[in-house]
């Protein structure tokens, strides 16, 4: 759906493993070297483990594609749980028909004949068992026995076990020590580090024919944080973020779109709201969430059209700390220019009882705001933030120092990544009601904001009915529908309170 809009000739982050998109991070290069060594040296048993989604299967396929033409391969995925069924499956993968009604001993003998024949013709045989953590002890023991199939000089069968960390735990058991002792090379595949995540995203986009810089640096950081560096999760979140960017008409994918995608997919969670009142603003300052709610426009004269390059050149702050300090000044919060930049500015806001909040929005959402906001812009490789005030359906007034620059929505939309930052005053609720099962006066406050009365015995309880009402509220405003009081929902509830910060 979004491929043409971003110049891609296919889905850059499709889930099925595709060696054409293979990216070798440091851990993957080390793992591949271990696998190649084990196969070339005919050591018998090689073990590769890793968490779900770290790229084990793709790496194993890449290994097999790198093997020379004189290698026969048998690939078993979630093999049979009986020894007879397992050996029969190996034979079928090697093009043999298992002898009917044969027991394990007869099947092993048939396999041995097949391996000796291949060896006589100068061929090597490799058995790869994927999802090997599902193998019962009896089959693992049978695998050990298969390593006994050998000539006087070398093994007839090279075995590669690929599985989740539970496989290593199984092999560490005392009753599995004979199997473990046969493993001559092993490697545990780790998730990407942040730099590898960045390189991975750029590689996938380039391989699909797109702009490797399509995701902003902030988006890549958010992607790494939400995925934990696990390639499969990176793919899922990035694919959803591209879809969201396409739906919003974004030229680039910003941090907010990634966090919205992660939240929708259940890979980004708000921390529990069990904090003392003095800590609420501090914690909320670090929350980066998604905020795509619907909005109405205020009546203002539309500002004139600005040339996109001129918008960035004349109104954008290229330093994040300068932009945050300018926003704080408009909020009446003094900013110390010597305090080290943006983070310190948000810390200063917390001391005054405010908090910085990052979010993703569409233009109608901005028009709903009753406060100035920083908008992140990108134009021809240049990036910066503008301080937007008086946003309407037609445009906004951009402020830099004492100078204002009217800019139209038409000029700003192609530049805006969808990311914004506001300064707000969180309500002093202790603790904040997070979701069903919570109890306290803060729940009464939430009921009041949602206009949801309840009998006295339920007034302070976050029951399923209140959760359903909250989900309806989130849906109506275009918020992620969670049925929980996350930071963005709290912000919007606070924003609609007349006269509140």
Short mmCIF file of C-alpha atoms in Angstrom, two decimals:
data_model
loop_
_atom_site.label_atom_id
_atom_site.label_comp_id
_atom_site.label_asym_id
_atom_site.label_seq_id
_atom_site.Cartn_x
_atom_site.Cartn_y
_atom_site.Cartn_z
CA UNK A 1 0.00 0.00 0.00
CA UNK A 2 2.71 2.50 1.00
CA UNK A 3 5.54 1.20 -1.21
CA UNK A 4 5.02 3.59 -4.14
CA UNK A 5 4.66 6.61 -1.86
CA UNK A 6 8.12 5.98 -0.39
CA UNK A 7 9.80 4.79 -3.58
CA UNK A 8 10.06 1.15 -2.47
CA UNK A 9 9.83 -1.76 -4.88
CA UNK A 10 8.55 -4.01 -2.10
CA UNK A 11 7.91 -4.13 1.63
CA UNK A 12 11.25 -3.25 3.17
CA UNK A 13 10.28 -4.83 6.48
CA UNK A 14 8.36 -7.91 5.40
CA UNK A 15 8.37 -10.67 8.01
CA UNK A 16 9.16 -13.86 6.02
CA UNK A 17 12.94 -14.45 6.20
CA UNK A 18 14.52 -13.33 2.92
CA UNK A 19 18.28 -13.82 2.41
CA UNK A 20 18.16 -10.95 -0.09
CA UNK A 21 17.62 -8.63 2.90
CA UNK A 22 20.27 -10.31 5.04
CA UNK A 23 22.02 -7.84 7.31
CA UNK A 24 25.02 -9.06 9.23
CA UNK A 25 25.46 -7.15 12.46
CA UNK A 26 28.52 -7.85 14.58
CA UNK A 27 26.82 -10.70 16.43
CA UNK A 28 25.50 -12.18 13.18
CA UNK A 29 28.94 -12.08 11.56
CA UNK A 30 30.44 -13.86 14.55
CA UNK A 31 27.64 -16.44 14.52
CA UNK A 32 28.03 -17.10 10.80
CA UNK A 33 31.77 -17.58 11.24
CA UNK A 34 31.09 -20.21 13.93
CA UNK A 35 28.60 -22.01 11.71
CA UNK A 36 30.89 -22.01 8.67
CA UNK A 37 33.73 -23.34 10.79
CA UNK A 38 31.62 -26.17 12.15
CA UNK A 39 30.48 -27.27 8.69
CA UNK A 40 33.83 -26.95 6.94
CA UNK A 41 35.75 -28.75 9.66
CA UNK A 42 33.14 -31.51 9.83
CA UNK A 43 33.11 -31.32 13.59
CA UNK A 44 29.77 -33.09 13.87
CA UNK A 45 27.64 -30.89 16.12
CA UNK A 46 27.10 -27.10 15.96
CA UNK A 47 24.64 -25.16 18.16
CA UNK A 48 23.05 -21.76 17.44
CA UNK A 49 20.66 -20.24 19.98
CA UNK A 50 18.92 -16.90 20.27
CA UNK A 51 15.74 -15.24 21.45
CA UNK A 52 12.63 -15.30 19.27
CA UNK A 53 13.02 -12.94 16.31
CA UNK A 54 16.80 -12.41 16.48
CA UNK A 55 17.33 -13.79 12.97
CA UNK A 56 18.40 -17.39 13.61
CA UNK A 57 16.46 -18.91 10.71
CA UNK A 58 17.56 -16.23 8.25
CA UNK A 59 21.18 -16.73 9.30
CA UNK A 60 20.89 -20.50 8.92
CA UNK A 61 19.46 -20.09 5.42
CA UNK A 62 22.25 -17.71 4.55
CA UNK A 63 24.72 -20.35 5.68
CA UNK A 64 23.15 -23.01 3.49
CA UNK A 65 23.20 -20.68 0.48
CA UNK A 66 26.92 -20.16 1.02
CA UNK A 67 27.70 -23.87 1.01
CA UNK A 68 29.40 -25.29 -2.10
CA UNK A 69 27.54 -27.39 -4.62
CA UNK A 70 28.91 -30.70 -3.29
CA UNK A 71 26.88 -30.40 -0.07
CA UNK A 72 23.54 -32.16 0.43
CA UNK A 73 21.26 -30.51 2.99
CA UNK A 74 18.30 -31.71 5.04
CA UNK A 75 16.25 -29.01 6.79
CA UNK A 76 13.85 -30.07 9.52
CA UNK A 77 11.49 -27.54 11.09
CA UNK A 78 9.80 -28.63 14.32
CA UNK A 79 10.60 -32.31 13.59
CA UNK A 80 8.73 -35.36 14.78
CA UNK A 81 8.89 -36.18 18.49
CA UNK A 82 9.60 -39.91 18.05
CA UNK A 83 13.02 -41.25 17.12
CA UNK A 84 11.59 -43.26 14.25
CA UNK A 85 9.67 -40.27 12.90
CA UNK A 86 12.74 -38.07 13.21
CA UNK A 87 15.10 -40.37 11.29
CA UNK A 88 12.40 -41.01 8.67
CA UNK A 89 12.04 -37.23 8.19
CA UNK A 90 15.81 -36.90 7.66
CA UNK A 91 15.69 -39.61 5.00
CA UNK A 92 12.82 -37.92 3.18
CA UNK A 93 14.65 -34.58 3.20
CA UNK A 94 17.61 -36.33 1.55
CA UNK A 95 15.38 -37.73 -1.18
CA UNK A 96 15.10 -41.25 0.25
CA UNK A 97 11.93 -43.23 0.91
CA UNK A 98 12.01 -44.67 4.47
CA UNK A 99 11.62 -48.43 4.61
CA UNK A 100 8.03 -49.25 5.59
CA UNK A 101 7.36 -50.37 9.17
CA UNK A 102 11.07 -50.02 10.03
CA UNK A 103 12.13 -49.31 13.59
CA UNK A 104 14.71 -46.69 14.56
CA UNK A 105 17.63 -49.12 14.20
CA UNK A 106 16.65 -50.09 10.65
CA UNK A 107 16.08 -46.46 9.67
CA UNK A 108 19.49 -45.43 11.02
CA UNK A 109 21.07 -48.24 9.03
CA UNK A 110 19.32 -46.97 5.88
CA UNK A 111 20.54 -43.45 6.64
CA UNK A 112 24.08 -44.72 7.14
CA UNK A 113 24.02 -46.36 3.71
CA UNK A 114 22.81 -43.09 2.18
CA UNK A 115 25.59 -41.13 3.88
CA UNK A 116 28.30 -43.61 2.86
CA UNK A 117 27.12 -43.43 -0.73
CA UNK A 118 27.26 -39.63 -0.65
CA UNK A 119 30.74 -39.72 0.89
CA UNK A 120 31.95 -42.11 -1.81
CA UNK A 121 30.80 -39.57 -4.41
CA UNK A 122 32.72 -36.80 -2.64
CA UNK A 123 29.67 -35.14 -1.14
CA UNK A 124 29.07 -33.78 2.34
CA UNK A 125 25.72 -34.04 4.14
CA UNK A 126 24.43 -31.33 6.49
CA UNK A 127 21.37 -31.71 8.72
CA UNK A 128 19.84 -28.49 10.02
CA UNK A 129 17.21 -28.78 12.76
CA UNK A 130 15.24 -25.55 13.31
CA UNK A 131 13.19 -24.89 16.47
CA UNK A 132 15.27 -27.61 18.10
CA UNK A 133 14.18 -26.53 21.58
CA UNK A 134 11.05 -28.63 20.94
CA UNK A 135 13.03 -31.87 20.65
CA UNK A 136 12.44 -34.38 23.45
CA UNK A 137 15.39 -35.97 25.21
CA UNK A 138 15.03 -39.20 23.27
CA UNK A 139 15.43 -37.44 19.92
CA UNK A 140 18.41 -35.43 21.17
CA UNK A 141 20.01 -38.70 22.22
CA UNK A 142 19.27 -40.09 18.74
CA UNK A 143 21.03 -37.06 17.26
CA UNK A 144 24.08 -37.88 19.38
CA UNK A 145 24.05 -41.40 18.03
CA UNK A 146 23.88 -40.06 14.47
CA UNK A 147 27.19 -38.31 15.05
CA UNK A 148 28.69 -41.80 15.45
CA UNK A 149 28.09 -42.37 11.74
CA UNK A 150 31.61 -41.82 10.45
CA UNK A 151 34.51 -43.18 8.44
CA UNK A 152 37.94 -43.73 9.92
CA UNK A 153 38.79 -40.11 9.18
CA UNK A 154 35.70 -37.92 9.39
CA UNK A 155 32.02 -37.57 10.29
CA UNK A 156 29.45 -38.52 7.68
CA UNK A 157 26.80 -36.10 8.97
CA UNK A 158 27.24 -32.51 10.07
CA UNK A 159 24.44 -31.42 12.42
CA UNK A 160 23.36 -27.83 13.07
CA UNK A 161 20.87 -27.28 15.89
CA UNK A 162 19.03 -23.94 15.85
CA UNK A 163 16.75 -23.01 18.71
CA UNK A 164 15.67 -20.69 21.47
CA UNK A 165 17.58 -20.34 24.77
CA UNK A 166 15.55 -23.20 26.25
CA UNK A 167 17.60 -25.54 24.05
CA UNK A 168 20.83 -24.54 25.79
CA UNK A 169 19.13 -25.00 29.14
CA UNK A 170 18.05 -28.52 28.14
CA UNK A 171 21.54 -29.44 27.00
CA UNK A 172 22.95 -28.19 30.32
CA UNK A 173 21.02 -30.87 32.22
CA UNK A 174 22.99 -33.72 33.74
CA UNK A 175 21.16 -36.36 31.70
CA UNK A 176 22.07 -34.48 28.51
CA UNK A 177 25.81 -34.22 29.22
CA UNK A 178 26.75 -36.82 26.59
CA UNK A 179 24.89 -34.83 23.95
CA UNK A 180 26.40 -31.53 25.15
CA UNK A 181 29.90 -32.98 24.99
CA UNK A 182 29.48 -33.65 21.26
CA UNK A 183 28.85 -29.95 20.51
CA UNK A 184 32.08 -28.54 19.08
CA UNK A 185 30.91 -25.00 18.22
CA UNK A 186 28.15 -22.98 19.80
CA UNK A 187 26.97 -19.39 19.59
CA UNK A 188 24.18 -17.35 21.19
CA UNK A 189 22.78 -14.68 18.86
CA UNK A 190 22.25 -11.37 20.65
CA UNK A 191 19.88 -8.52 19.70
CA UNK A 192 21.23 -5.50 17.82
CA UNK A 193 22.92 -2.64 19.59
CA UNK A 194 21.57 0.82 18.76
CA UNK A 195 24.11 1.50 16.02
CA UNK A 196 23.31 -1.85 14.44
CA UNK A 197 19.59 -1.07 14.51
CA UNK A 198 20.31 2.14 12.60
CA UNK A 199 22.44 0.31 10.04
CA UNK A 200 19.82 -2.45 9.76
CA UNK A 201 17.00 -0.01 9.03
CA UNK A 202 19.07 1.82 6.41
CA UNK A 203 20.11 -1.49 4.85
CA UNK A 204 16.54 -2.78 4.56
CA UNK A 205 15.33 0.48 3.02
CA UNK A 206 18.20 0.52 0.52
CA UNK A 207 17.64 -3.14 -0.40
CA UNK A 208 14.01 -2.26 -1.19
CA UNK A 209 15.10 0.62 -3.42
CA UNK A 210 14.17 3.39 -0.99
CA UNK A 211 15.84 6.29 0.79
CA UNK A 212 18.04 4.88 3.59
CA UNK A 213 17.35 8.04 5.60
CA UNK A 214 13.57 7.69 5.47
CA UNK A 215 13.46 7.17 9.26
CA UNK A 216 14.71 10.14 11.27
CA UNK A 217 17.37 9.65 13.95
CA UNK A 218 14.70 10.07 16.60
CA UNK A 219 12.60 7.43 14.89
CA UNK A 220 15.50 4.99 14.84
CA UNK A 221 16.16 5.56 18.54
CA UNK A 222 12.48 4.98 19.33
CA UNK A 223 12.49 1.88 17.12
CA UNK A 224 15.47 0.45 18.98
CA UNK A 225 13.95 1.19 22.38
CA UNK A 226 10.59 -0.35 21.49
CA UNK A 227 12.06 -3.45 19.81
CA UNK A 228 14.96 -4.09 22.15
CA UNK A 229 17.11 -4.53 19.03
CA UNK A 230 15.28 -7.72 17.97
CA UNK A 231 15.09 -7.72 14.15
CA UNK A 232 11.62 -9.27 13.91
CA UNK A 233 10.15 -6.62 16.20
CA UNK A 234 12.01 -3.91 14.28
CA UNK A 235 10.35 -5.18 11.11
CA UNK A 236 6.86 -5.29 12.62
CA UNK A 237 7.05 -1.81 14.15
CA UNK A 238 8.78 -0.20 11.15
CA UNK A 239 6.22 -1.66 8.75
CA UNK A 240 3.35 -0.27 10.85
CA UNK A 241 5.10 3.11 11.12
CA UNK A 242 5.44 3.28 7.33
CA UNK A 243 1.74 2.55 6.99
CA UNK A 244 0.96 5.30 9.50
CA UNK A 245 3.24 7.74 7.69
CA UNK A 246 1.56 6.96 4.40
CA UNK A 247 -1.89 7.49 5.90
CA UNK A 248 -0.81 10.87 7.27
CA UNK A 249 1.01 11.97 4.13
CA UNK A 250 4.41 12.16 5.84
CA UNK A 251 7.51 12.43 3.69
CA UNK A 252 9.66 10.98 6.48
CA UNK A 253 8.99 8.70 9.43
CA UNK A 254 9.49 10.47 12.74
CA UNK A 255 9.76 9.32 16.33
CA UNK A 256 6.08 9.85 17.04
CA UNK A 257 4.97 7.58 14.22
CA UNK A 258 7.26 4.83 15.48
CA UNK A 259 5.99 5.15 19.03
CA UNK A 260 2.41 5.14 17.84
CA UNK A 261 3.10 1.95 15.89
CA UNK A 262 4.79 0.36 18.91
CA UNK A 263 1.90 1.31 21.17
CA UNK A 264 -0.68 -0.07 18.74
CA UNK A 265 1.25 -3.33 18.48
CA UNK A 266 1.68 -3.66 22.24
CA UNK A 267 5.45 -3.11 22.26
CA UNK A 268 5.47 0.15 24.22
CA UNK A 269 3.91 0.41 27.62
CA UNK A 270 3.37 3.17 30.12
CA UNK A 271 4.91 2.65 33.51
CA UNK A 272 2.61 2.10 36.49
CA UNK A 273 1.13 5.31 37.80
CA UNK A 274 2.02 4.53 41.39
CA UNK A 275 4.14 7.60 42.12
CA UNK A 276 4.11 10.31 44.78
CA UNK A 277 2.65 13.58 43.61
CA UNK A 278 6.04 15.32 43.52
CA UNK A 279 7.37 12.70 41.09
CA UNK A 280 4.49 12.75 38.62
CA UNK A 281 5.79 15.65 36.53
CA UNK A 282 9.32 14.25 36.54
CA UNK A 283 8.29 10.88 35.18
CA UNK A 284 5.87 12.24 32.63
CA UNK A 285 8.62 14.45 31.23
CA UNK A 286 10.34 11.36 29.86
CA UNK A 287 7.22 9.78 28.37
CA UNK A 288 7.08 9.84 24.58
CA UNK A 289 3.70 8.72 23.34
CA UNK A 290 1.30 8.94 20.46
CA UNK A 291 -1.44 11.52 20.25
CA UNK A 292 -3.56 11.40 17.05
CA UNK A 293 -6.84 12.83 18.36
CA UNK A 294 -9.49 14.55 16.28
CA UNK A 295 -9.90 18.28 16.60
CA UNK A 296 -11.84 21.35 15.66
CA UNK A 297 -10.42 24.59 14.24
CA UNK A 298 -10.34 28.04 15.74
CA UNK A 299 -11.43 31.03 13.72
CA UNK A 300 -8.37 32.98 12.62
CA UNK A 301 -7.27 34.57 9.39
CA UNK A 302 -5.20 32.13 7.35
CA UNK A 303 -1.49 32.98 7.29
CA UNK A 304 0.26 33.45 3.98
CA UNK A 305 2.16 30.75 2.16
CA UNK A 306 5.89 30.45 2.89
CA UNK A 307 8.48 28.80 0.67
CA UNK A 308 9.41 25.50 2.42
CA UNK A 309 13.14 26.21 2.37
CA UNK A 310 12.49 29.68 3.77
CA UNK A 311 10.46 28.26 6.64
CA UNK A 312 13.39 26.19 7.85
CA UNK A 313 15.97 28.90 7.15
CA UNK A 314 14.15 31.71 8.92
CA UNK A 315 12.09 30.14 11.71
CA UNK A 316 13.65 26.80 12.68
CA UNK A 317 15.98 26.20 15.59
CA UNK A 318 18.73 23.77 14.64
CA UNK A 319 19.74 23.16 18.28
CA UNK A 320 17.26 21.24 20.42
CA UNK A 321 18.13 23.16 23.59
CA UNK A 322 17.48 26.50 21.90
CA UNK A 323 14.07 25.28 20.76
CA UNK A 324 13.08 24.00 24.20
CA UNK A 325 14.27 27.19 25.89
CA UNK A 326 12.20 29.26 23.46
CA UNK A 327 9.13 27.18 24.27
CA UNK A 328 9.71 27.53 28.01
CA UNK A 329 10.01 31.29 27.61
CA UNK A 330 6.62 31.43 25.87
CA UNK A 331 5.19 29.44 28.78
CA UNK A 332 6.60 32.00 31.20
CA UNK A 333 9.23 29.60 32.57
CA UNK A 334 12.67 31.15 32.72
CA UNK A 335 15.33 29.14 30.88
CA UNK A 336 18.93 29.25 32.03
CA UNK A 337 21.04 29.34 28.87
CA UNK A 338 23.93 27.89 30.81
CA UNK A 339 22.13 24.83 32.11
CA UNK A 340 23.27 22.45 29.36
CA UNK A 341 20.43 22.41 26.83
CA UNK A 342 17.09 20.79 26.20
CA UNK A 343 17.00 18.15 28.95
CA UNK A 344 17.95 20.76 31.53
CA UNK A 345 15.18 22.99 30.22
CA UNK A 346 12.65 20.24 30.81
CA UNK A 347 14.12 19.69 34.26
CA UNK A 348 13.58 23.39 34.94
CA UNK A 349 9.97 22.98 33.83
CA UNK A 350 9.54 20.15 36.35
CA UNK A 351 10.79 22.36 39.14
CA UNK A 352 7.98 24.76 38.24
CA UNK A 353 5.42 21.92 38.30
CA UNK A 354 5.32 21.39 34.54
CA UNK A 355 6.46 18.54 32.30
CA UNK A 356 7.68 18.17 28.71
CA UNK A 357 5.68 15.75 26.60
CA UNK A 358 6.58 14.41 23.14
CA UNK A 359 3.76 13.16 20.96
CA UNK A 360 2.72 12.48 17.36
CA UNK A 361 -0.23 14.33 15.91
CA UNK A 362 -2.01 15.24 12.73
CA UNK A 363 -2.76 18.83 11.80
CA UNK A 364 -6.31 18.95 13.23
CA UNK A 365 -4.86 17.81 16.55
CA UNK A 366 -2.44 20.73 16.55
CA UNK A 367 -5.29 23.12 15.81
CA UNK A 368 -6.99 21.88 18.99
CA UNK A 369 -4.08 22.85 21.19
CA UNK A 370 -4.42 25.86 23.47
CA UNK A 371 -0.67 26.14 23.92
CA UNK A 372 2.47 26.66 21.79
CA UNK A 373 4.26 23.57 20.54
CA UNK A 374 7.59 22.64 18.98
CA UNK A 375 7.26 20.94 15.59
CA UNK A 376 10.08 18.88 14.12
CA UNK A 377 10.80 19.72 10.46
CA UNK A 378 13.02 18.19 7.78
CA UNK A 379 13.79 19.77 4.43
CA UNK A 380 16.42 18.60 1.91
CA UNK A 381 18.66 17.05 4.53
CA UNK A 382 18.27 19.93 6.99
CA UNK A 383 16.46 19.46 10.27
CA UNK A 384 15.19 21.78 12.97
CA UNK A 385 12.30 22.62 15.26
CA UNK A 386 9.89 25.54 14.94
CA UNK A 387 7.87 27.13 17.72
CA UNK A 388 4.27 27.15 16.45
CA UNK A 389 1.54 29.32 17.97
CA UNK A 390 -2.07 29.94 17.06
CA UNK A 391 -2.41 26.86 14.90
CA UNK A 392 -5.54 26.82 12.73
CA UNK A 393 -6.81 24.70 9.89
CA UNK A 394 -5.07 27.10 7.49
CA UNK A 395 -1.63 27.33 9.11
CA UNK A 396 0.30 28.63 12.09
CA UNK A 397 2.38 31.50 13.34
CA UNK A 398 6.01 30.54 13.82
CA UNK A 399 7.99 32.47 16.41
CA UNK A 400 11.73 32.96 16.64
CA UNK A 401 12.71 35.41 19.33
CA UNK A 402 10.57 38.52 18.94
CA UNK A 403 9.89 37.86 15.26
CA UNK A 404 6.86 35.98 13.97
CA UNK A 405 6.60 34.22 10.63
CA UNK A 406 3.14 33.30 9.32
CA UNK A 407 3.25 29.99 7.47
CA UNK A 408 0.49 28.11 5.71
CA UNK A 409 -0.47 24.53 6.39
CA UNK A 410 0.40 23.80 2.75
CA UNK A 411 3.97 24.89 3.33
CA UNK A 412 4.43 23.15 6.68
CA UNK A 413 2.87 19.74 6.05
CA UNK A 414 5.54 18.49 3.59
CA UNK A 415 8.23 19.44 6.12
CA UNK A 416 6.69 18.27 9.37
CA UNK A 417 7.63 14.78 10.60
CA UNK A 418 4.50 14.55 12.77
CA UNK A 419 6.51 14.90 15.99
CA UNK A 420 5.76 17.67 18.45
CA UNK A 421 6.63 18.71 22.01
CA UNK A 422 4.53 20.65 24.49
CA UNK A 423 4.95 21.77 28.07
CA UNK A 424 1.99 21.06 30.37
CA UNK A 425 1.02 20.76 34.02
CA UNK A 426 0.02 17.20 35.02
CA UNK A 427 -2.78 16.92 37.60
CA UNK A 428 -1.71 16.29 41.18
CA UNK A 429 -3.35 12.90 41.54
CA UNK A 430 -1.80 10.31 43.88
CA UNK A 431 -1.77 7.70 42.59
CA UNK A 432 -3.04 8.05 39.07
CA UNK A 433 -5.59 5.39 38.02
CA UNK A 434 -3.89 3.23 35.40
CA UNK A 435 -6.58 0.68 34.61
CA UNK A 436 -9.19 -1.82 35.78
CA UNK A 437 -8.78 -2.88 39.38
CA UNK A 438 -7.37 0.42 40.65
CA UNK A 439 -9.15 2.15 43.50
CA UNK A 440 -8.96 5.65 44.97
CA UNK A 441 -10.09 9.25 44.74
CA UNK A 442 -8.19 9.63 41.47
CA UNK A 443 -10.74 7.25 39.90
CA UNK A 444 -13.48 9.63 41.03
CA UNK A 445 -11.61 12.42 39.20
CA UNK A 446 -11.46 10.30 36.05
CA UNK A 447 -15.19 9.59 36.25
CA UNK A 448 -15.80 13.30 36.52
CA UNK A 449 -13.70 14.05 33.46
CA UNK A 450 -15.54 11.35 31.47
CA UNK A 451 -18.93 12.35 32.92
CA UNK A 452 -19.45 8.77 34.03
CA UNK A 453 -21.43 8.66 37.31
CA UNK A 454 -21.48 5.52 39.44
CA UNK A 455 -23.13 4.28 42.62
CA UNK A 456 -21.29 5.35 45.80
CA UNK A 457 -19.74 1.91 46.29
CA UNK A 458 -18.23 2.07 42.77
CA UNK A 459 -17.36 5.76 42.55
CA UNK A 460 -13.70 5.19 43.40
CA UNK A 461 -13.25 1.83 41.65
CA UNK A 462 -11.86 1.44 38.13
CA UNK A 463 -14.32 -1.19 36.97
CA UNK A 464 -14.82 -2.75 33.51
CA UNK A 465 -17.61 -0.32 32.72
CA UNK A 466 -15.28 2.65 33.28
CA UNK A 467 -12.65 0.96 31.13
CA UNK A 468 -15.22 0.57 28.34
CA UNK A 469 -16.15 4.25 28.66
CA UNK A 470 -12.49 5.22 28.48
CA UNK A 471 -12.03 3.10 25.34
CA UNK A 472 -15.00 4.85 23.73
CA UNK A 473 -13.48 8.21 24.66
CA UNK A 474 -10.12 7.26 23.16
CA UNK A 475 -11.76 5.98 20.01
CA UNK A 476 -13.81 9.14 19.50
CA UNK A 477 -10.69 11.29 19.75
CA UNK A 478 -8.50 9.09 17.59
CA UNK A 479 -6.29 8.06 20.49
CA UNK A 480 -4.79 4.57 20.78
CA UNK A 481 -7.64 2.55 22.28
CA UNK A 482 -6.21 0.91 25.41
CA UNK A 483 -8.90 1.29 28.05
CA UNK A 484 -6.14 2.54 30.35
CA UNK A 485 -5.23 6.03 31.48
CA UNK A 486 -1.96 6.41 29.62
CA UNK A 487 -0.07 9.69 29.52
CA UNK A 488 -1.54 10.91 26.24
CA UNK A 489 -5.13 10.33 27.39
CA UNK A 490 -4.34 12.12 30.64
CA UNK A 491 -2.87 15.01 28.69
CA UNK A 492 -5.99 15.41 26.57
CA UNK A 493 -8.27 15.20 29.60
CA UNK A 494 -6.18 17.93 31.20
CA UNK A 495 -6.12 19.99 28.01
CA UNK A 496 -9.91 20.18 27.90
CA UNK A 497 -10.15 21.49 31.45
CA UNK A 498 -10.91 25.18 31.21
CA UNK A 499 -8.08 27.39 32.37
CA UNK A 500 -5.71 24.55 33.27
CA UNK A 501 -2.03 24.54 32.25
#
